[in-house]
PDB file of C-alpha atoms in Angstrom:
ATOM      1  CA  UNK A  13      21.861  25.872   1.963  1.00  0.00           C
ATOM      2  CA  UNK A  14      19.346  23.735   0.072  1.00  0.00           C
ATOM      3  CA  UNK A  15      15.650  24.279   0.694  1.00  0.00           C
ATOM      4  CA  UNK A  16      13.773  22.311   3.329  1.00  0.00           C
ATOM      5  CA  UNK A  17      11.902  19.233   2.092  1.00  0.00           C
ATOM      6  CA  UNK A  18       8.294  19.358   3.298  1.00  0.00           C
ATOM      7  CA  UNK A  19       7.018  15.922   4.305  1.00  0.00           C
ATOM      8  CA  UNK A  20       3.545  14.566   5.082  1.00  0.00           C
ATOM      9  CA  UNK A  21       3.407  11.515   7.342  1.00  0.00           C
ATOM     10  CA  UNK A  22       0.364   9.201   7.100  1.00  0.00           C
ATOM     11  CA  UNK A  23       0.382   6.465   9.756  1.00  0.00           C
ATOM     12  CA  UNK A  24      -2.529   5.284  11.899  1.00  0.00           C
ATOM     13  CA  UNK A  25      -0.428   4.203  14.904  1.00  0.00           C
ATOM     14  CA  UNK A  26       0.299   7.392  16.817  1.00  0.00           C
ATOM     15  CA  UNK A  27       3.447   6.109  18.560  1.00  0.00           C
ATOM     16  CA  UNK A  28       4.993   5.014  15.258  1.00  0.00           C
ATOM     17  CA  UNK A  29       3.952   8.259  13.565  1.00  0.00           C
ATOM     18  CA  UNK A  30       5.391  10.435  16.314  1.00  0.00           C
ATOM     19  CA  UNK A  31       8.625   8.441  16.429  1.00  0.00           C
ATOM     20  CA  UNK A  32       9.101   8.768  12.671  1.00  0.00           C
ATOM     21  CA  UNK A  33       8.327  12.495  12.840  1.00  0.00           C
ATOM     22  CA  UNK A  34      10.859  12.977  15.646  1.00  0.00           C
ATOM     23  CA  UNK A  35      13.570  11.057  13.813  1.00  0.00           C
ATOM     24  CA  UNK A  36      13.015  12.909  10.537  1.00  0.00           C
ATOM     25  CA  UNK A  37      12.926  16.191  12.464  1.00  0.00           C
ATOM     26  CA  UNK A  38      16.580  15.645  13.364  1.00  0.00           C
ATOM     27  CA  UNK A  39      17.505  16.021   9.689  1.00  0.00           C
ATOM     28  CA  UNK A  40      18.467  19.605   8.836  1.00  0.00           C
ATOM     29  CA  UNK A  41      16.861  19.575   5.395  1.00  0.00           C
ATOM     30  CA  UNK A  42      13.604  17.734   6.246  1.00  0.00           C
ATOM     31  CA  UNK A  43      10.505  19.083   8.008  1.00  0.00           C
ATOM     32  CA  UNK A  44       7.371  17.041   8.785  1.00  0.00           C
ATOM     33  CA  UNK A  45       4.711  19.684   8.080  1.00  0.00           C
ATOM     34  CA  UNK A  46       1.614  17.430   8.332  1.00  0.00           C
ATOM     35  CA  UNK A  47       0.612  14.234  10.111  1.00  0.00           C
ATOM     36  CA  UNK A  48      -2.577  12.256   9.508  1.00  0.00           C
ATOM     37  CA  UNK A  49      -3.899   8.961  10.878  1.00  0.00           C
ATOM     38  CA  UNK A  50      -6.305   8.081   8.063  1.00  0.00           C
ATOM     39  CA  UNK A  51      -5.842   7.431   4.377  1.00  0.00           C
ATOM     40  CA  UNK A  52      -8.829   9.563   3.408  1.00  0.00           C
ATOM     41  CA  UNK A  53      -7.243  12.632   5.058  1.00  0.00           C
ATOM     42  CA  UNK A  54      -4.034  12.550   3.030  1.00  0.00           C
ATOM     43  CA  UNK A  55      -5.061  14.356  -0.157  1.00  0.00           C
ATOM     44  CA  UNK A  56      -6.493  17.389   1.645  1.00  0.00           C
ATOM     45  CA  UNK A  57      -3.468  17.647   3.946  1.00  0.00           C
ATOM     46  CA  UNK A  58      -1.038  17.308   1.020  1.00  0.00           C
ATOM     47  CA  UNK A  59      -2.781  20.170  -0.772  1.00  0.00           C
ATOM     48  CA  UNK A  60      -3.055  22.379   2.323  1.00  0.00           C
ATOM     49  CA  UNK A  61       0.632  22.105   3.190  1.00  0.00           C
ATOM     50  CA  UNK A  62       2.044  21.963  -0.354  1.00  0.00           C
ATOM     51  CA  UNK A  63       4.163  18.952   0.557  1.00  0.00           C
ATOM     52  CA  UNK A  64       7.077  17.630  -1.473  1.00  0.00           C
ATOM     53  CA  UNK A  65       6.979  14.033  -0.219  1.00  0.00           C
ATOM     54  CA  UNK A  66       4.221  11.884   1.285  1.00  0.00           C
ATOM     55  CA  UNK A  67       5.190   8.943   3.512  1.00  0.00           C
ATOM     56  CA  UNK A  68       2.305   6.472   3.428  1.00  0.00           C
ATOM     57  CA  UNK A  69       1.663   3.461   5.641  1.00  0.00           C
ATOM     58  CA  UNK A  70       0.026   0.617   3.698  1.00  0.00           C
ATOM     59  CA  UNK A  71      -2.672  -0.339   6.187  1.00  0.00           C
ATOM     60  CA  UNK A  72      -4.719   2.666   7.352  1.00  0.00           C
ATOM     61  CA  UNK A  73      -8.420   3.270   7.995  1.00  0.00           C
ATOM     62  CA  UNK A  74     -10.241   5.266   5.316  1.00  0.00           C
ATOM     63  CA  UNK A  75      -8.006   4.125   2.450  1.00  0.00           C
ATOM     64  CA  UNK A  76      -4.858   2.021   2.081  1.00  0.00           C
ATOM     65  CA  UNK A  77      -1.509   3.599   1.364  1.00  0.00           C
ATOM     66  CA  UNK A  78      -1.579   2.069  -2.109  1.00  0.00           C
ATOM     67  CA  UNK A  79      -5.025   3.546  -2.854  1.00  0.00           C
ATOM     68  CA  UNK A  80      -3.869   6.924  -1.543  1.00  0.00           C
ATOM     69  CA  UNK A  81      -0.696   6.764  -3.643  1.00  0.00           C
ATOM     70  CA  UNK A  82      -2.779   6.252  -6.788  1.00  0.00           C
ATOM     71  CA  UNK A  83      -4.968   9.285  -5.953  1.00  0.00           C
ATOM     72  CA  UNK A  84      -2.010  11.509  -5.140  1.00  0.00           C
ATOM     73  CA  UNK A  85      -0.209  10.391  -8.289  1.00  0.00           C
ATOM     74  CA  UNK A  86      -3.260  11.348 -10.359  1.00  0.00           C
ATOM     75  CA  UNK A  87      -4.161  14.622  -8.647  1.00  0.00           C
ATOM     76  CA  UNK A  88      -0.834  15.928  -7.281  1.00  0.00           C
ATOM     77  CA  UNK A  89       1.767  14.382  -9.604  1.00  0.00           C
ATOM     78  CA  UNK A  90       4.575  16.605  -8.285  1.00  0.00           C
ATOM     79  CA  UNK A  91       4.347  14.995  -4.826  1.00  0.00           C
ATOM     80  CA  UNK A  92       6.818  12.132  -4.398  1.00  0.00           C
ATOM     81  CA  UNK A  93       5.401   8.995  -2.786  1.00  0.00           C
ATOM     82  CA  UNK A  94       7.168   6.749  -0.279  1.00  0.00           C
ATOM     83  CA  UNK A  95       5.311   3.635   0.898  1.00  0.00           C
ATOM     84  CA  UNK A  96       6.246   2.332   4.350  1.00  0.00           C
ATOM     85  CA  UNK A  97       5.185  -1.091   5.546  1.00  0.00           C
ATOM     86  CA  UNK A  98       5.681  -3.605   8.308  1.00  0.00           C
ATOM     87  CA  UNK A  99       4.544  -6.245   5.836  1.00  0.00           C
ATOM     88  CA  UNK A 100       7.307  -7.381   3.524  1.00  0.00           C
ATOM     89  CA  UNK A 101       4.891  -8.903   1.022  1.00  0.00           C
ATOM     90  CA  UNK A 102       6.054  -9.086  -2.599  1.00  0.00           C
ATOM     91  CA  UNK A 103       2.597  -8.370  -4.020  1.00  0.00           C
ATOM     92  CA  UNK A 104       2.438  -5.106  -2.116  1.00  0.00           C
ATOM     93  CA  UNK A 105       5.616  -3.928  -3.808  1.00  0.00           C
ATOM     94  CA  UNK A 106       4.218  -4.592  -7.253  1.00  0.00           C
ATOM     95  CA  UNK A 107       0.919  -2.863  -6.383  1.00  0.00           C
ATOM     96  CA  UNK A 108       2.762   0.106  -4.895  1.00  0.00           C
ATOM     97  CA  UNK A 109       4.886   0.629  -7.993  1.00  0.00           C
ATOM     98  CA  UNK A 110       1.810   0.334 -10.231  1.00  0.00           C
ATOM     99  CA  UNK A 111       0.071   3.005  -8.119  1.00  0.00           C
ATOM    100  CA  UNK A 112       2.872   5.483  -8.814  1.00  0.00           C
ATOM    101  CA  UNK A 113       4.980   5.101  -5.665  1.00  0.00           C
ATOM    102  CA  UNK A 114       8.576   6.294  -5.900  1.00  0.00           C
ATOM    103  CA  UNK A 115       9.903   4.289  -2.960  1.00  0.00           C
ATOM    104  CA  UNK A 116       8.938   1.196  -0.977  1.00  0.00           C
ATOM    105  CA  UNK A 117      10.607   0.606   2.384  1.00  0.00           C
ATOM    106  CA  UNK A 118      10.003  -1.436   5.515  1.00  0.00           C
ATOM    107  CA  UNK A 119       9.350   0.541   8.697  1.00  0.00           C
ATOM    108  CA  UNK A 120      12.245  -0.962  10.615  1.00  0.00           C
ATOM    109  CA  UNK A 121      14.764   0.476   8.149  1.00  0.00           C
ATOM    110  CA  UNK A 122      17.250   2.885   9.809  1.00  0.00           C
ATOM    111  CA  UNK A 123      16.086   6.504   9.989  1.00  0.00           C
ATOM    112  CA  UNK A 124      19.104   7.624   7.978  1.00  0.00           C
ATOM    113  CA  UNK A 125      18.043   5.269   5.167  1.00  0.00           C
ATOM    114  CA  UNK A 126      14.526   6.748   5.157  1.00  0.00           C
ATOM    115  CA  UNK A 127      15.886  10.298   5.082  1.00  0.00           C
ATOM    116  CA  UNK A 128      18.179   9.391   2.192  1.00  0.00           C
ATOM    117  CA  UNK A 129      15.242   7.824   0.334  1.00  0.00           C
ATOM    118  CA  UNK A 130      13.276  11.073   0.734  1.00  0.00           C
ATOM    119  CA  UNK A 131      16.154  13.023  -0.807  1.00  0.00           C
ATOM    120  CA  UNK A 132      16.597  10.518  -3.635  1.00  0.00           C
ATOM    121  CA  UNK A 133      12.949  10.465  -4.742  1.00  0.00           C
ATOM    122  CA  UNK A 134      13.035  14.253  -5.078  1.00  0.00           C
ATOM    123  CA  UNK A 135      15.786  13.849  -7.675  1.00  0.00           C
ATOM    124  CA  UNK A 136      13.674  11.345  -9.624  1.00  0.00           C
ATOM    125  CA  UNK A 137      15.227   8.141  -8.296  1.00  0.00           C
ATOM    126  CA  UNK A 138      13.247   5.085  -7.225  1.00  0.00           C
ATOM    127  CA  UNK A 139      14.186   3.481  -3.933  1.00  0.00           C
ATOM    128  CA  UNK A 140      13.147  -0.093  -3.157  1.00  0.00           C
ATOM    129  CA  UNK A 141      14.110  -2.260  -0.200  1.00  0.00           C
ATOM    130  CA  UNK A 142      16.496  -4.782  -1.823  1.00  0.00           C
ATOM    131  CA  UNK A 143      15.152  -7.778   0.108  1.00  0.00           C
ATOM    132  CA  UNK A 144      11.595  -6.986  -0.992  1.00  0.00           C
ATOM    133  CA  UNK A 145      12.714  -6.442  -4.567  1.00  0.00           C
ATOM    134  CA  UNK A 146      14.363  -9.874  -4.670  1.00  0.00           C
ATOM    135  CA  UNK A 147      11.285 -11.512  -3.116  1.00  0.00           C
ATOM    136  CA  UNK A 148       8.963  -9.837  -5.632  1.00  0.00           C
ATOM    137  CA  UNK A 149      11.045 -11.082  -8.536  1.00  0.00           C
ATOM    138  CA  UNK A 150      11.079 -14.605  -7.106  1.00  0.00           C
ATOM    139  CA  UNK A 151       7.330 -14.552  -6.446  1.00  0.00           C
ATOM    140  CA  UNK A 152       6.315 -13.455  -9.919  1.00  0.00           C
ATOM    141  CA  UNK A 153       3.184 -11.615 -10.946  1.00  0.00           C
ATOM    142  CA  UNK A 154      -0.179 -11.817  -9.222  1.00  0.00           C
ATOM    143  CA  UNK A 155      -2.009 -14.708 -10.951  1.00  0.00           C
ATOM    144  CA  UNK A 156      -5.463 -13.476  -9.909  1.00  0.00           C
ATOM    145  CA  UNK A 157      -7.591 -11.409 -12.260  1.00  0.00           C
ATOM    146  CA  UNK A 158      -9.286  -8.205 -11.061  1.00  0.00           C
ATOM    147  CA  UNK A 159     -12.615 -10.034 -10.854  1.00  0.00           C
ATOM    148  CA  UNK A 160     -11.129 -12.941  -8.876  1.00  0.00           C
ATOM    149  CA  UNK A 161      -9.589 -10.484  -6.423  1.00  0.00           C
ATOM    150  CA  UNK A 162     -12.896  -8.637  -6.112  1.00  0.00           C
ATOM    151  CA  UNK A 163     -14.798 -11.851  -5.326  1.00  0.00           C
ATOM    152  CA  UNK A 164     -12.159 -13.034  -2.842  1.00  0.00           C
ATOM    153  CA  UNK A 165     -12.171  -9.685  -1.039  1.00  0.00           C
ATOM    154  CA  UNK A 166     -15.959  -9.830  -0.797  1.00  0.00           C
ATOM    155  CA  UNK A 167     -15.800 -13.443   0.448  1.00  0.00           C
ATOM    156  CA  UNK A 168     -13.417 -12.561   3.273  1.00  0.00           C
ATOM    157  CA  UNK A 169     -16.272 -11.805   5.692  1.00  0.00           C
ATOM    158  CA  UNK A 170     -17.783 -15.256   5.258  1.00  0.00           C
ATOM    159  CA  UNK A 171     -20.608 -14.290   2.895  1.00  0.00           C
ATOM    160  CA  UNK A 172     -22.430 -17.123   1.153  1.00  0.00           C
ATOM    161  CA  UNK A 173     -22.357 -17.496  -2.638  1.00  0.00           C
ATOM    162  CA  UNK A 174     -25.904 -16.107  -2.779  1.00  0.00           C
ATOM    163  CA  UNK A 175     -24.887 -13.044  -0.751  1.00  0.00           C
ATOM    164  CA  UNK A 176     -21.795 -12.542  -2.897  1.00  0.00           C
ATOM    165  CA  UNK A 177     -23.839 -12.838  -6.072  1.00  0.00           C
ATOM    166  CA  UNK A 178     -26.298 -10.217  -4.829  1.00  0.00           C
ATOM    167  CA  UNK A 179     -23.665  -7.735  -3.656  1.00  0.00           C
ATOM    168  CA  UNK A 180     -21.493  -8.102  -6.779  1.00  0.00           C
ATOM    169  CA  UNK A 181     -24.401  -8.286  -9.258  1.00  0.00           C
ATOM    170  CA  UNK A 182     -23.275 -11.662 -10.564  1.00  0.00           C
ATOM    171  CA  UNK A 183     -24.953 -15.046 -10.845  1.00  0.00           C
ATOM    172  CA  UNK A 184     -24.187 -17.638  -8.167  1.00  0.00           C
ATOM    173  CA  UNK A 185     -22.634 -19.846 -10.834  1.00  0.00           C
ATOM    174  CA  UNK A 186     -20.264 -17.060 -11.865  1.00  0.00           C
ATOM    175  CA  UNK A 187     -19.284 -16.459  -8.235  1.00  0.00           C
ATOM    176  CA  UNK A 188     -18.593 -20.185  -7.811  1.00  0.00           C
ATOM    177  CA  UNK A 189     -16.429 -20.192 -10.944  1.00  0.00           C
ATOM    178  CA  UNK A 190     -14.341 -17.209  -9.810  1.00  0.00           C
ATOM    179  CA  UNK A 191     -13.812 -18.719  -6.363  1.00  0.00           C
ATOM    180  CA  UNK A 192     -12.948 -22.127  -7.793  1.00  0.00           C
ATOM    181  CA  UNK A 193     -10.417 -20.651 -10.222  1.00  0.00           C
ATOM    182  CA  UNK A 194      -8.809 -18.549  -7.482  1.00  0.00           C
ATOM    183  CA  UNK A 195      -8.556 -21.602  -5.193  1.00  0.00           C
ATOM    184  CA  UNK A 196      -6.868 -23.595  -7.973  1.00  0.00           C
ATOM    185  CA  UNK A 197      -4.411 -20.793  -8.819  1.00  0.00           C
ATOM    186  CA  UNK A 198      -3.415 -20.406  -5.182  1.00  0.00           C
ATOM    187  CA  UNK A 199      -3.121 -24.179  -4.679  1.00  0.00           C
ATOM    188  CA  UNK A 200      -5.294 -24.166  -1.554  1.00  0.00           C
ATOM    189  CA  UNK A 201      -8.308 -26.179  -0.418  1.00  0.00           C
ATOM    190  CA  UNK A 202     -11.059 -23.616   0.138  1.00  0.00           C
ATOM    191  CA  UNK A 203     -12.038 -19.962  -0.039  1.00  0.00           C
ATOM    192  CA  UNK A 204     -10.847 -19.199   3.517  1.00  0.00           C
ATOM    193  CA  UNK A 205      -7.364 -20.464   2.685  1.00  0.00           C
ATOM    194  CA  UNK A 206      -7.498 -18.600  -0.633  1.00  0.00           C
ATOM    195  CA  UNK A 207      -8.219 -15.289   1.103  1.00  0.00           C
ATOM    196  CA  UNK A 208      -5.431 -15.912   3.631  1.00  0.00           C
ATOM    197  CA  UNK A 209      -2.896 -16.937   0.974  1.00  0.00           C
ATOM    198  CA  UNK A 210      -3.685 -13.969  -1.275  1.00  0.00           C
ATOM    199  CA  UNK A 211      -3.392 -11.544   1.640  1.00  0.00           C
ATOM    200  CA  UNK A 212      -0.083 -12.999   2.794  1.00  0.00           C
ATOM    201  CA  UNK A 213       1.374 -12.420  -0.652  1.00  0.00           C
ATOM    202  CA  UNK A 214      -0.097  -8.907  -0.876  1.00  0.00           C
ATOM    203  CA  UNK A 215      -2.328  -9.861  -3.826  1.00  0.00           C
ATOM    204  CA  UNK A 216      -5.631  -8.620  -2.385  1.00  0.00           C
TER     205      UNK A 216
END
């Protein structure tokens, strides 16, 4: 019999986490050995339990699944990374792959499909939800630069240009230029719409 695959499950919604753990527990060759509700708890738990695969929700307190994937990829490169999301946003897929993720699946995929993805990533395969893959190709690359994304993220709470300039150590004119360029690229009317549009596409 093949060895048991040790899985870490990172998901902030306890009902979803417990349901996924129960479903995966039905598989003979898979054992959920650790569960965490925060992104900043993943690395320690992965080390403590010597996991083979980490299942990461995208939106968690402490750190996003994509941020966690990048850290795990750098510090525990043997751990295979599966990103799970309720948000089928093309930009998230691109970001996840760039962070070192081995698989990207939506949460409502059948449990058997998730279990099969866990087995496949251990053999070195990449597993991507086909609908998301097609959408990402159709959407194209993120047009925003790192700086434009940084300014938009900071602007999401409604900060004024002066407040943004102070917090980002930029001049107000530079902040205005970044926001203006981002608004033009996203074909929207103002910064609020720019933040919303970038988030919907998974570009922030």
